[in-house]
PDB file of C-alpha atoms in Angstrom:
ATOM      1  CA  MET U   1       0.037   0.035   0.009  1.00  0.00           C
ATOM      2  CA  SER U   2       1.139   3.611  -0.659  1.00  0.00           C
ATOM      3  CA  ILE U   3       2.307   6.066   1.841  1.00  0.00           C
ATOM      4  CA  VAL U   4       1.378   9.645   1.510  1.00  0.00           C
ATOM      5  CA  VAL U   5       3.738  12.414   2.823  1.00  0.00           C
ATOM      6  CA  HIS U   6       2.377  15.811   3.311  1.00  0.00           C
ATOM      7  CA  ASP U   7       4.386  18.875   4.362  1.00  0.00           C
ATOM      8  CA  GLY U   8       3.174  21.082   7.199  1.00  0.00           C
ATOM      9  CA  ALA U   9       5.243  23.878   8.811  1.00  0.00           C
ATOM     10  CA  THR U  10       8.594  23.440   6.937  1.00  0.00           C
ATOM     11  CA  THR U  11      10.005  26.999   7.852  1.00  0.00           C
ATOM     12  CA  SER U  12      10.560  28.685  11.187  1.00  0.00           C
ATOM     13  CA  GLU U  13       8.300  31.559  10.076  1.00  0.00           C
ATOM     14  CA  ARG U  14       5.370  29.243   9.364  1.00  0.00           C
ATOM     15  CA  SER U  15       5.946  27.605  12.775  1.00  0.00           C
ATOM     16  CA  ARG U  16       5.705  30.971  14.446  1.00  0.00           C
ATOM     17  CA  VAL U  17       2.484  31.758  12.661  1.00  0.00           C
ATOM     18  CA  ILE U  18       0.854  28.571  13.567  1.00  0.00           C
ATOM     19  CA  GLU U  19       2.006  28.869  17.269  1.00  0.00           C
ATOM     20  CA  ALA U  20       0.753  32.483  17.460  1.00  0.00           C
ATOM     21  CA  ARG U  21      -2.648  31.286  16.016  1.00  0.00           C
ATOM     22  CA  TRP U  22      -3.163  28.720  18.802  1.00  0.00           C
ATOM     23  CA  THR U  23      -1.556  30.457  21.757  1.00  0.00           C
ATOM     24  CA  GLY U  24      -3.158  33.664  20.792  1.00  0.00           C
ATOM     25  CA  GLY U  25      -6.770  32.458  21.363  1.00  0.00           C
ATOM     26  CA  GLY U  26      -7.198  29.315  19.322  1.00  0.00           C
ATOM     27  CA  VAL U  27      -6.621  27.014  22.239  1.00  0.00           C
ATOM     28  CA  ALA U  28      -8.734  29.043  24.504  1.00  0.00           C
ATOM     29  CA  GLU U  29     -11.597  29.092  21.996  1.00  0.00           C
ATOM     30  CA  ILE U  30     -11.724  25.267  21.980  1.00  0.00           C
ATOM     31  CA  ALA U  31     -11.290  25.155  25.732  1.00  0.00           C
ATOM     32  CA  ARG U  32     -14.625  26.911  26.151  1.00  0.00           C
ATOM     33  CA  GLN U  33     -16.204  23.741  24.672  1.00  0.00           C
ATOM     34  CA  ASP U  34     -14.410  21.467  27.162  1.00  0.00           C
ATOM     35  CA  ALA U  35     -16.279  19.701  29.882  1.00  0.00           C
ATOM     36  CA  LYS U  36     -14.899  20.404  33.390  1.00  0.00           C
ATOM     37  CA  GLY U  37     -17.278  18.175  35.367  1.00  0.00           C
ATOM     38  CA  ASP U  38     -19.647  15.144  34.419  1.00  0.00           C
ATOM     39  CA  LEU U  39     -16.738  13.356  32.784  1.00  0.00           C
ATOM     40  CA  VAL U  40     -17.590  10.321  30.748  1.00  0.00           C
ATOM     41  CA  GLN U  41     -14.593   8.567  32.357  1.00  0.00           C
ATOM     42  CA  PRO U  42     -12.337   9.383  35.249  1.00  0.00           C
ATOM     43  CA  ALA U  43      -9.547  11.849  34.807  1.00  0.00           C
ATOM     44  CA  TRP U  44      -5.966  10.310  34.942  1.00  0.00           C
ATOM     45  CA  THR U  45      -4.165  11.563  38.073  1.00  0.00           C
ATOM     46  CA  ASN U  46      -1.495   8.918  38.526  1.00  0.00           C
ATOM     47  CA  GLY U  47       1.282  10.601  36.605  1.00  0.00           C
ATOM     48  CA  GLY U  48       3.990   8.541  34.870  1.00  0.00           C
ATOM     49  CA  THR U  49       5.293   8.942  31.260  1.00  0.00           C
ATOM     50  CA  ILE U  50       1.811   9.023  29.779  1.00  0.00           C
ATOM     51  CA  ALA U  51       0.869  12.142  31.720  1.00  0.00           C
ATOM     52  CA  ARG U  52       3.644  14.052  29.903  1.00  0.00           C
ATOM     53  CA  THR U  53       3.640  12.399  26.509  1.00  0.00           C
ATOM     54  CA  VAL U  54      -0.153  12.346  25.672  1.00  0.00           C
ATOM     55  CA  GLY U  55      -1.683  15.629  24.683  1.00  0.00           C
ATOM     56  CA  ARG U  56      -4.126  17.465  22.473  1.00  0.00           C
ATOM     57  CA  LEU U  57      -3.600  17.872  18.670  1.00  0.00           C
ATOM     58  CA  TYR U  58      -5.199  21.036  17.311  1.00  0.00           C
ATOM     59  CA  ALA U  59      -6.043  21.638  13.654  1.00  0.00           C
ATOM     60  CA  THR U  60      -7.931  23.877  11.280  1.00  0.00           C
ATOM     61  CA  SER U  61     -10.213  21.803   8.963  1.00  0.00           C
ATOM     62  CA  GLY U  62      -8.936  21.721   5.471  1.00  0.00           C
ATOM     63  CA  ALA U  63     -12.621  21.522   4.298  1.00  0.00           C
ATOM     64  CA  GLY U  64     -13.516  24.939   5.863  1.00  0.00           C
ATOM     65  CA  GLY U  65     -15.211  23.401   8.778  1.00  0.00           C
ATOM     66  CA  GLY U  66     -13.581  25.452  11.638  1.00  0.00           C
ATOM     67  CA  SER U  67     -11.086  24.216  14.348  1.00  0.00           C
ATOM     68  CA  GLY U  68     -11.042  21.046  16.416  1.00  0.00           C
ATOM     69  CA  ALA U  69      -8.888  18.881  18.578  1.00  0.00           C
ATOM     70  CA  CYS U  70      -7.886  15.178  18.674  1.00  0.00           C
ATOM     71  CA  THR U  71      -5.551  13.276  20.994  1.00  0.00           C
ATOM     72  CA  ALA U  72      -1.952  12.263  20.218  1.00  0.00           C
ATOM     73  CA  THR U  73       1.077  10.751  21.883  1.00  0.00           C
ATOM     74  CA  VAL U  74       4.910  11.205  21.774  1.00  0.00           C
ATOM     75  CA  VAL U  75       6.343   7.862  20.619  1.00  0.00           C
ATOM     76  CA  GLY U  76       9.792   8.736  19.096  1.00  0.00           C
ATOM     77  CA  VAL U  77      12.583  11.255  19.201  1.00  0.00           C
ATOM     78  CA  ARG U  78      10.527  13.485  16.921  1.00  0.00           C
ATOM     79  CA  THR U  79       7.382  11.395  16.244  1.00  0.00           C
ATOM     80  CA  VAL U  80       3.822  11.782  17.491  1.00  0.00           C
ATOM     81  CA  VAL U  81       1.117   9.212  16.622  1.00  0.00           C
ATOM     82  CA  THR U  82      -2.542   9.969  16.127  1.00  0.00           C
ATOM     83  CA  ALA U  83      -5.484   8.878  13.857  1.00  0.00           C
ATOM     84  CA  ALA U  84      -5.264   9.766  10.164  1.00  0.00           C
ATOM     85  CA  HIS U  85      -8.804  11.281  10.319  1.00  0.00           C
ATOM     86  CA  CYS U  86      -7.424  13.905  12.804  1.00  0.00           C
ATOM     87  CA  VAL U  87      -5.220  15.350  10.038  1.00  0.00           C
ATOM     88  CA  ARG U  88      -7.494  14.998   6.920  1.00  0.00           C
ATOM     89  CA  THR U  89     -11.230  15.829   6.433  1.00  0.00           C
ATOM     90  CA  SER U  90     -13.258  13.704   4.091  1.00  0.00           C
ATOM     91  CA  ALA U  91     -16.011  15.053   1.786  1.00  0.00           C
ATOM     92  CA  GLU U  92     -19.131  12.901   1.748  1.00  0.00           C
ATOM     93  CA  GLY U  93     -19.047  10.355  -0.998  1.00  0.00           C
ATOM     94  CA  ALA U  94     -15.399  11.382  -2.014  1.00  0.00           C
ATOM     95  CA  SER U  95     -12.414   8.978  -2.057  1.00  0.00           C
ATOM     96  CA  ALA U  96      -9.836   8.936   0.603  1.00  0.00           C
ATOM     97  CA  ARG U  97      -7.340  10.363  -1.850  1.00  0.00           C
ATOM     98  CA  ALA U  98      -9.562  13.439  -2.344  1.00  0.00           C
ATOM     99  CA  ALA U  99      -9.759  14.275   1.303  1.00  0.00           C
ATOM    100  CA  ALA U 100      -8.631  17.845   2.367  1.00  0.00           C
ATOM    101  CA  TRP U 101      -5.607  18.180   4.414  1.00  0.00           C
ATOM    102  CA  ASP U 102      -6.112  19.839   7.654  1.00  0.00           C
ATOM    103  CA  GLN U 103      -4.040  22.899   8.508  1.00  0.00           C
ATOM    104  CA  ASP U 104      -2.159  24.562  11.350  1.00  0.00           C
ATOM    105  CA  LEU U 105      -1.508  21.391  13.213  1.00  0.00           C
ATOM    106  CA  PHE U 106      -0.314  22.150  16.748  1.00  0.00           C
ATOM    107  CA  PHE U 107       0.390  19.606  19.486  1.00  0.00           C
ATOM    108  CA  VAL U 108       0.205  20.415  23.223  1.00  0.00           C
ATOM    109  CA  PRO U 109       1.660  17.582  25.418  1.00  0.00           C
ATOM    110  CA  GLY U 110       0.326  17.217  28.911  1.00  0.00           C
ATOM    111  CA  TYR U 111      -2.514  19.626  28.135  1.00  0.00           C
ATOM    112  CA  GLU U 112      -4.629  20.466  31.360  1.00  0.00           C
ATOM    113  CA  GLY U 113      -6.867  23.324  32.168  1.00  0.00           C
ATOM    114  CA  GLY U 114      -6.266  25.498  29.122  1.00  0.00           C
ATOM    115  CA  ALA U 115      -2.510  24.961  28.498  1.00  0.00           C
ATOM    116  CA  GLY U 116       0.438  22.491  28.604  1.00  0.00           C
ATOM    117  CA  PRO U 117       3.352  22.646  31.067  1.00  0.00           C
ATOM    118  CA  ASP U 118       5.816  22.537  28.145  1.00  0.00           C
ATOM    119  CA  GLY U 119       4.172  24.688  25.503  1.00  0.00           C
ATOM    120  CA  GLY U 120       3.352  23.309  22.045  1.00  0.00           C
ATOM    121  CA  PHE U 121       5.071  21.985  18.973  1.00  0.00           C
ATOM    122  CA  THR U 122       4.222  22.393  15.203  1.00  0.00           C
ATOM    123  CA  VAL U 123       4.120  19.483  12.804  1.00  0.00           C
ATOM    124  CA  ARG U 124       6.731  19.448   9.867  1.00  0.00           C
ATOM    125  CA  ARG U 125       5.477  16.451   7.973  1.00  0.00           C
ATOM    126  CA  VAL U 126       2.586  14.047   8.023  1.00  0.00           C
ATOM    127  CA  ARG U 127       2.956  10.405   6.891  1.00  0.00           C
ATOM    128  CA  MET U 128      -0.129   8.061   6.446  1.00  0.00           C
ATOM    129  CA  ALA U 129      -1.669   5.550   4.177  1.00  0.00           C
ATOM    130  CA  GLU U 130      -3.196   6.677   0.768  1.00  0.00           C
ATOM    131  CA  ASP U 131      -6.184   4.340   1.588  1.00  0.00           C
ATOM    132  CA  TRP U 132      -6.502   5.688   5.219  1.00  0.00           C
ATOM    133  CA  GLN U 133     -10.247   5.100   5.456  1.00  0.00           C
ATOM    134  CA  VAL U 134      -9.757   1.313   5.223  1.00  0.00           C
ATOM    135  CA  ASP U 135     -10.007  -0.596   8.612  1.00  0.00           C
ATOM    136  CA  GLY U 136      -6.474  -0.705  10.025  1.00  0.00           C
ATOM    137  CA  ARG U 137      -5.156   2.306   8.019  1.00  0.00           C
ATOM    138  CA  ASP U 138      -6.508   5.127  10.147  1.00  0.00           C
ATOM    139  CA  VAL U 139      -3.197   6.106  11.654  1.00  0.00           C
ATOM    140  CA  ALA U 140      -0.761   8.936  11.013  1.00  0.00           C
ATOM    141  CA  MET U 141       2.827   9.590  12.239  1.00  0.00           C
ATOM    142  CA  LEU U 142       3.603  13.245  12.689  1.00  0.00           C
ATOM    143  CA  GLU U 143       7.163  14.378  12.315  1.00  0.00           C
ATOM    144  CA  MET U 144       7.477  17.321  14.786  1.00  0.00           C
ATOM    145  CA  ASN U 145       9.533  20.441  14.521  1.00  0.00           C
ATOM    146  CA  PRO U 146      11.792  21.324  17.407  1.00  0.00           C
ATOM    147  CA  GLY U 147      10.589  23.903  19.934  1.00  0.00           C
ATOM    148  CA  ALA U 148      11.731  27.434  19.943  1.00  0.00           C
ATOM    149  CA  ASP U 149      14.736  26.377  22.126  1.00  0.00           C
ATOM    150  CA  GLY U 150      15.898  23.805  19.491  1.00  0.00           C
ATOM    151  CA  ARG U 151      14.927  20.705  21.567  1.00  0.00           C
ATOM    152  CA  ASN U 152      12.909  17.887  20.168  1.00  0.00           C
ATOM    153  CA  VAL U 153       9.527  17.223  21.791  1.00  0.00           C
ATOM    154  CA  SER U 154      11.107  13.965  23.249  1.00  0.00           C
ATOM    155  CA  ASP U 155      13.844  15.950  24.876  1.00  0.00           C
ATOM    156  CA  VAL U 156      11.190  17.968  26.758  1.00  0.00           C
ATOM    157  CA  VAL U 157       8.500  15.343  27.658  1.00  0.00           C
ATOM    158  CA  GLY U 158      10.050  11.876  27.137  1.00  0.00           C
ATOM    159  CA  VAL U 159       8.886   9.102  24.913  1.00  0.00           C
ATOM    160  CA  GLN U 160       5.996   6.665  25.422  1.00  0.00           C
ATOM    161  CA  PRO U 161       7.095   3.210  24.217  1.00  0.00           C
ATOM    162  CA  ILE U 162       5.392   1.922  21.152  1.00  0.00           C
ATOM    163  CA  SER U 163       4.901  -1.708  20.002  1.00  0.00           C
ATOM    164  CA  PHE U 164       4.108  -3.028  16.452  1.00  0.00           C
ATOM    165  CA  THR U 165       3.775  -6.679  17.335  1.00  0.00           C
ATOM    166  CA  SER U 166       1.569  -6.781  20.415  1.00  0.00           C
ATOM    167  CA  GLU U 167      -1.496  -9.100  20.736  1.00  0.00           C
ATOM    168  CA  PRO U 168      -4.715  -8.050  22.545  1.00  0.00           C
ATOM    169  CA  GLY U 169      -6.236 -10.117  25.326  1.00  0.00           C
ATOM    170  CA  ALA U 170      -4.901  -8.338  28.370  1.00  0.00           C
ATOM    171  CA  SER U 171      -5.922  -5.298  30.217  1.00  0.00           C
ATOM    172  CA  THR U 172      -5.669  -2.387  27.929  1.00  0.00           C
ATOM    173  CA  HIS U 173      -5.649   1.241  28.925  1.00  0.00           C
ATOM    174  CA  PHE U 174      -7.243   3.977  26.775  1.00  0.00           C
ATOM    175  CA  PHE U 175      -6.237   7.767  27.229  1.00  0.00           C
ATOM    176  CA  GLY U 176      -8.028  10.709  25.494  1.00  0.00           C
ATOM    177  CA  TYR U 177      -9.354  14.112  25.579  1.00  0.00           C
ATOM    178  CA  PRO U 178     -13.065  13.864  24.563  1.00  0.00           C
ATOM    179  CA  TYR U 179     -13.363  17.705  24.715  1.00  0.00           C
ATOM    180  CA  THR U 180     -12.386  17.764  28.375  1.00  0.00           C
ATOM    181  CA  ASP U 181      -9.916  20.107  30.185  1.00  0.00           C
ATOM    182  CA  ARG U 182      -7.731  17.075  31.270  1.00  0.00           C
ATOM    183  CA  VAL U 183      -6.787  13.691  29.963  1.00  0.00           C
ATOM    184  CA  LEU U 184      -9.314  10.854  30.813  1.00  0.00           C
ATOM    185  CA  HIS U 185      -8.627   7.094  31.289  1.00  0.00           C
ATOM    186  CA  CYS U 186     -10.534   3.911  30.985  1.00  0.00           C
ATOM    187  CA  SER U 187      -9.541   0.226  30.686  1.00  0.00           C
ATOM    188  CA  GLY U 188     -10.709  -3.285  29.879  1.00  0.00           C
ATOM    189  CA  VAL U 189      -9.624  -6.511  28.399  1.00  0.00           C
ATOM    190  CA  SER U 190      -9.000  -5.986  24.663  1.00  0.00           C
ATOM    191  CA  THR U 191      -9.850  -8.205  21.736  1.00  0.00           C
ATOM    192  CA  TRP U 192      -9.364  -8.269  18.002  1.00  0.00           C
ATOM    193  CA  ALA U 193     -11.872  -6.722  15.631  1.00  0.00           C
ATOM    194  CA  ALA U 194     -12.287  -6.341  11.818  1.00  0.00           C
ATOM    195  CA  GLY U 195      -9.979  -9.316  11.105  1.00  0.00           C
ATOM    196  CA  LYS U 196      -7.235  -8.285  13.307  1.00  0.00           C
ATOM    197  CA  ALA U 197      -7.061  -4.691  11.765  1.00  0.00           C
ATOM    198  CA  MET U 198      -8.554  -3.179  14.865  1.00  0.00           C
ATOM    199  CA  VAL U 199      -8.344  -3.552  18.566  1.00  0.00           C
ATOM    200  CA  ARG U 200     -11.584  -3.473  20.655  1.00  0.00           C
ATOM    201  CA  VAL U 201     -11.722  -2.173  24.225  1.00  0.00           C
ATOM    202  CA  PRO U 202     -14.969  -2.207  26.274  1.00  0.00           C
ATOM    203  CA  CYS U 203     -14.979   1.491  27.343  1.00  0.00           C
ATOM    204  CA  LEU U 204     -16.039   4.657  25.768  1.00  0.00           C
ATOM    205  CA  MET U 205     -14.792   8.289  25.436  1.00  0.00           C
ATOM    206  CA  GLY U 206     -16.343  10.096  22.642  1.00  0.00           C
ATOM    207  CA  MET U 207     -15.433  12.847  20.158  1.00  0.00           C
ATOM    208  CA  GLY U 208     -11.992  14.426  20.732  1.00  0.00           C
ATOM    209  CA  SER U 209     -10.475  11.161  21.911  1.00  0.00           C
ATOM    210  CA  SER U 210      -9.650  10.050  18.340  1.00  0.00           C
ATOM    211  CA  GLY U 211      -5.902   9.382  18.099  1.00  0.00           C
ATOM    212  CA  GLY U 212      -5.770   8.528  21.797  1.00  0.00           C
ATOM    213  CA  PRO U 213      -3.327   5.725  22.633  1.00  0.00           C
ATOM    214  CA  TYR U 214      -4.251   2.199  23.710  1.00  0.00           C
ATOM    215  CA  LEU U 215      -1.584   0.946  26.100  1.00  0.00           C
ATOM    216  CA  LEU U 216      -0.694  -2.552  27.162  1.00  0.00           C
ATOM    217  CA  GLY U 217       1.217  -3.077  30.469  1.00  0.00           C
ATOM    218  CA  ASP U 218       1.551  -0.515  33.236  1.00  0.00           C
ATOM    219  CA  PRO U 219      -1.091   2.211  32.612  1.00  0.00           C
ATOM    220  CA  ALA U 220       1.557   4.944  33.204  1.00  0.00           C
ATOM    221  CA  GLU U 221       4.415   3.526  31.270  1.00  0.00           C
ATOM    222  CA  GLY U 222       3.043   0.841  28.887  1.00  0.00           C
ATOM    223  CA  SER U 223       3.404   0.551  25.227  1.00  0.00           C
ATOM    224  CA  VAL U 224       1.154   2.132  22.601  1.00  0.00           C
ATOM    225  CA  VAL U 225      -0.333  -0.632  20.661  1.00  0.00           C
ATOM    226  CA  ALA U 226      -3.347   1.070  18.848  1.00  0.00           C
ATOM    227  CA  VAL U 227      -4.819   4.539  18.298  1.00  0.00           C
ATOM    228  CA  ASN U 228      -8.511   5.257  18.868  1.00  0.00           C
ATOM    229  CA  VAL U 229     -10.638   5.888  15.788  1.00  0.00           C
ATOM    230  CA  SER U 230     -14.286   5.080  16.591  1.00  0.00           C
ATOM    231  CA  GLY U 231     -16.871   3.642  19.043  1.00  0.00           C
ATOM    232  CA  ASP U 232     -20.178   2.181  19.336  1.00  0.00           C
ATOM    233  CA  ALA U 233     -22.742   1.750  22.282  1.00  0.00           C
ATOM    234  CA  GLU U 234     -20.427  -0.618  24.132  1.00  0.00           C
ATOM    235  CA  ASN U 235     -16.892  -0.395  22.807  1.00  0.00           C
ATOM    236  CA  SER U 236     -14.053   1.832  21.452  1.00  0.00           C
ATOM    237  CA  TYR U 237     -12.010   0.648  18.464  1.00  0.00           C
ATOM    238  CA  GLY U 238      -8.497   1.461  17.662  1.00  0.00           C
ATOM    239  CA  THR U 239      -6.322   0.973  14.638  1.00  0.00           C
ATOM    240  CA  ALA U 240      -3.824  -1.809  15.524  1.00  0.00           C
ATOM    241  CA  LEU U 241      -0.218  -0.772  15.077  1.00  0.00           C
ATOM    242  CA  GLY U 242       1.438  -3.450  12.932  1.00  0.00           C
ATOM    243  CA  ALA U 243       3.948  -3.491  10.069  1.00  0.00           C
ATOM    244  CA  PHE U 244       2.504  -0.668   8.115  1.00  0.00           C
ATOM    245  CA  ALA U 245       2.532   1.649  11.118  1.00  0.00           C
ATOM    246  CA  GLN U 246       6.052   0.599  11.841  1.00  0.00           C
ATOM    247  CA  ASN U 247       7.045   1.623   8.349  1.00  0.00           C
ATOM    248  CA  LEU U 248       5.466   4.998   8.899  1.00  0.00           C
ATOM    249  CA  TYR U 249       7.228   5.369  12.230  1.00  0.00           C
ATOM    250  CA  GLN U 250      10.726   4.542  10.813  1.00  0.00           C
ATOM    251  CA  GLN U 251      10.319   7.048   8.060  1.00  0.00           C
ATOM    252  CA  SER U 252       9.180   9.717  10.437  1.00  0.00           C
ATOM    253  CA  GLU U 253      12.147   9.101  12.775  1.00  0.00           C
ATOM    254  CA  HIS U 254      14.829   8.532  10.080  1.00  0.00           C
ATOM    255  CA  GLY U 255      13.330   9.572   6.720  1.00  0.00           C
TER     256      GLY U 255
END
């Protein structure tokens, strides 16, 4: 299958413009929509690597639909993983290839209560599948620009481990920002879905948690094995990170 590579903020001037757009009011505008009580799942308060590496990914819709936010996680020296549909917007009835690229991507790790403790980072390049709407392809690796001080995002917040060979069947922890002012957490025993293209977890988050990590192992330190993409009345579903996601990751880290 084909990999699509899309440039984001490839100059320091473009990075400054994007950062100013979000820190100058864009983040606050979305924060006004956030739930501060009546949370669909408990807030995560146990710290660990996940509290620093998971965050909110902001974007302006390439289809002219305004601004929004998803969830994403630092998984490499300069790589953040999220769902592909968090960075492209489909037109009804149109092919995956014709989807509009979202603009002004801005990642805030550790977001809580309107800001992140370590500021935000712009996206230099996006890598994803050309047929990203197929089950098991809804994942994107984001190659991040360094911060204003020249440090990579991983130098600032650390790296969440990532696995491309894990099997479901154990307790799996799901983290996300379903339009909340802090990261939420739920867990359950995971199973395969969609012919081993997806991982199913019996807990729900809702809109805004797309791209959120599914972790196996210690909930604070475990490995990312899938990213959330959808849900129904009983379960959430994440794209399983297999060989294709590993290829995206390696290109993001070393390409």
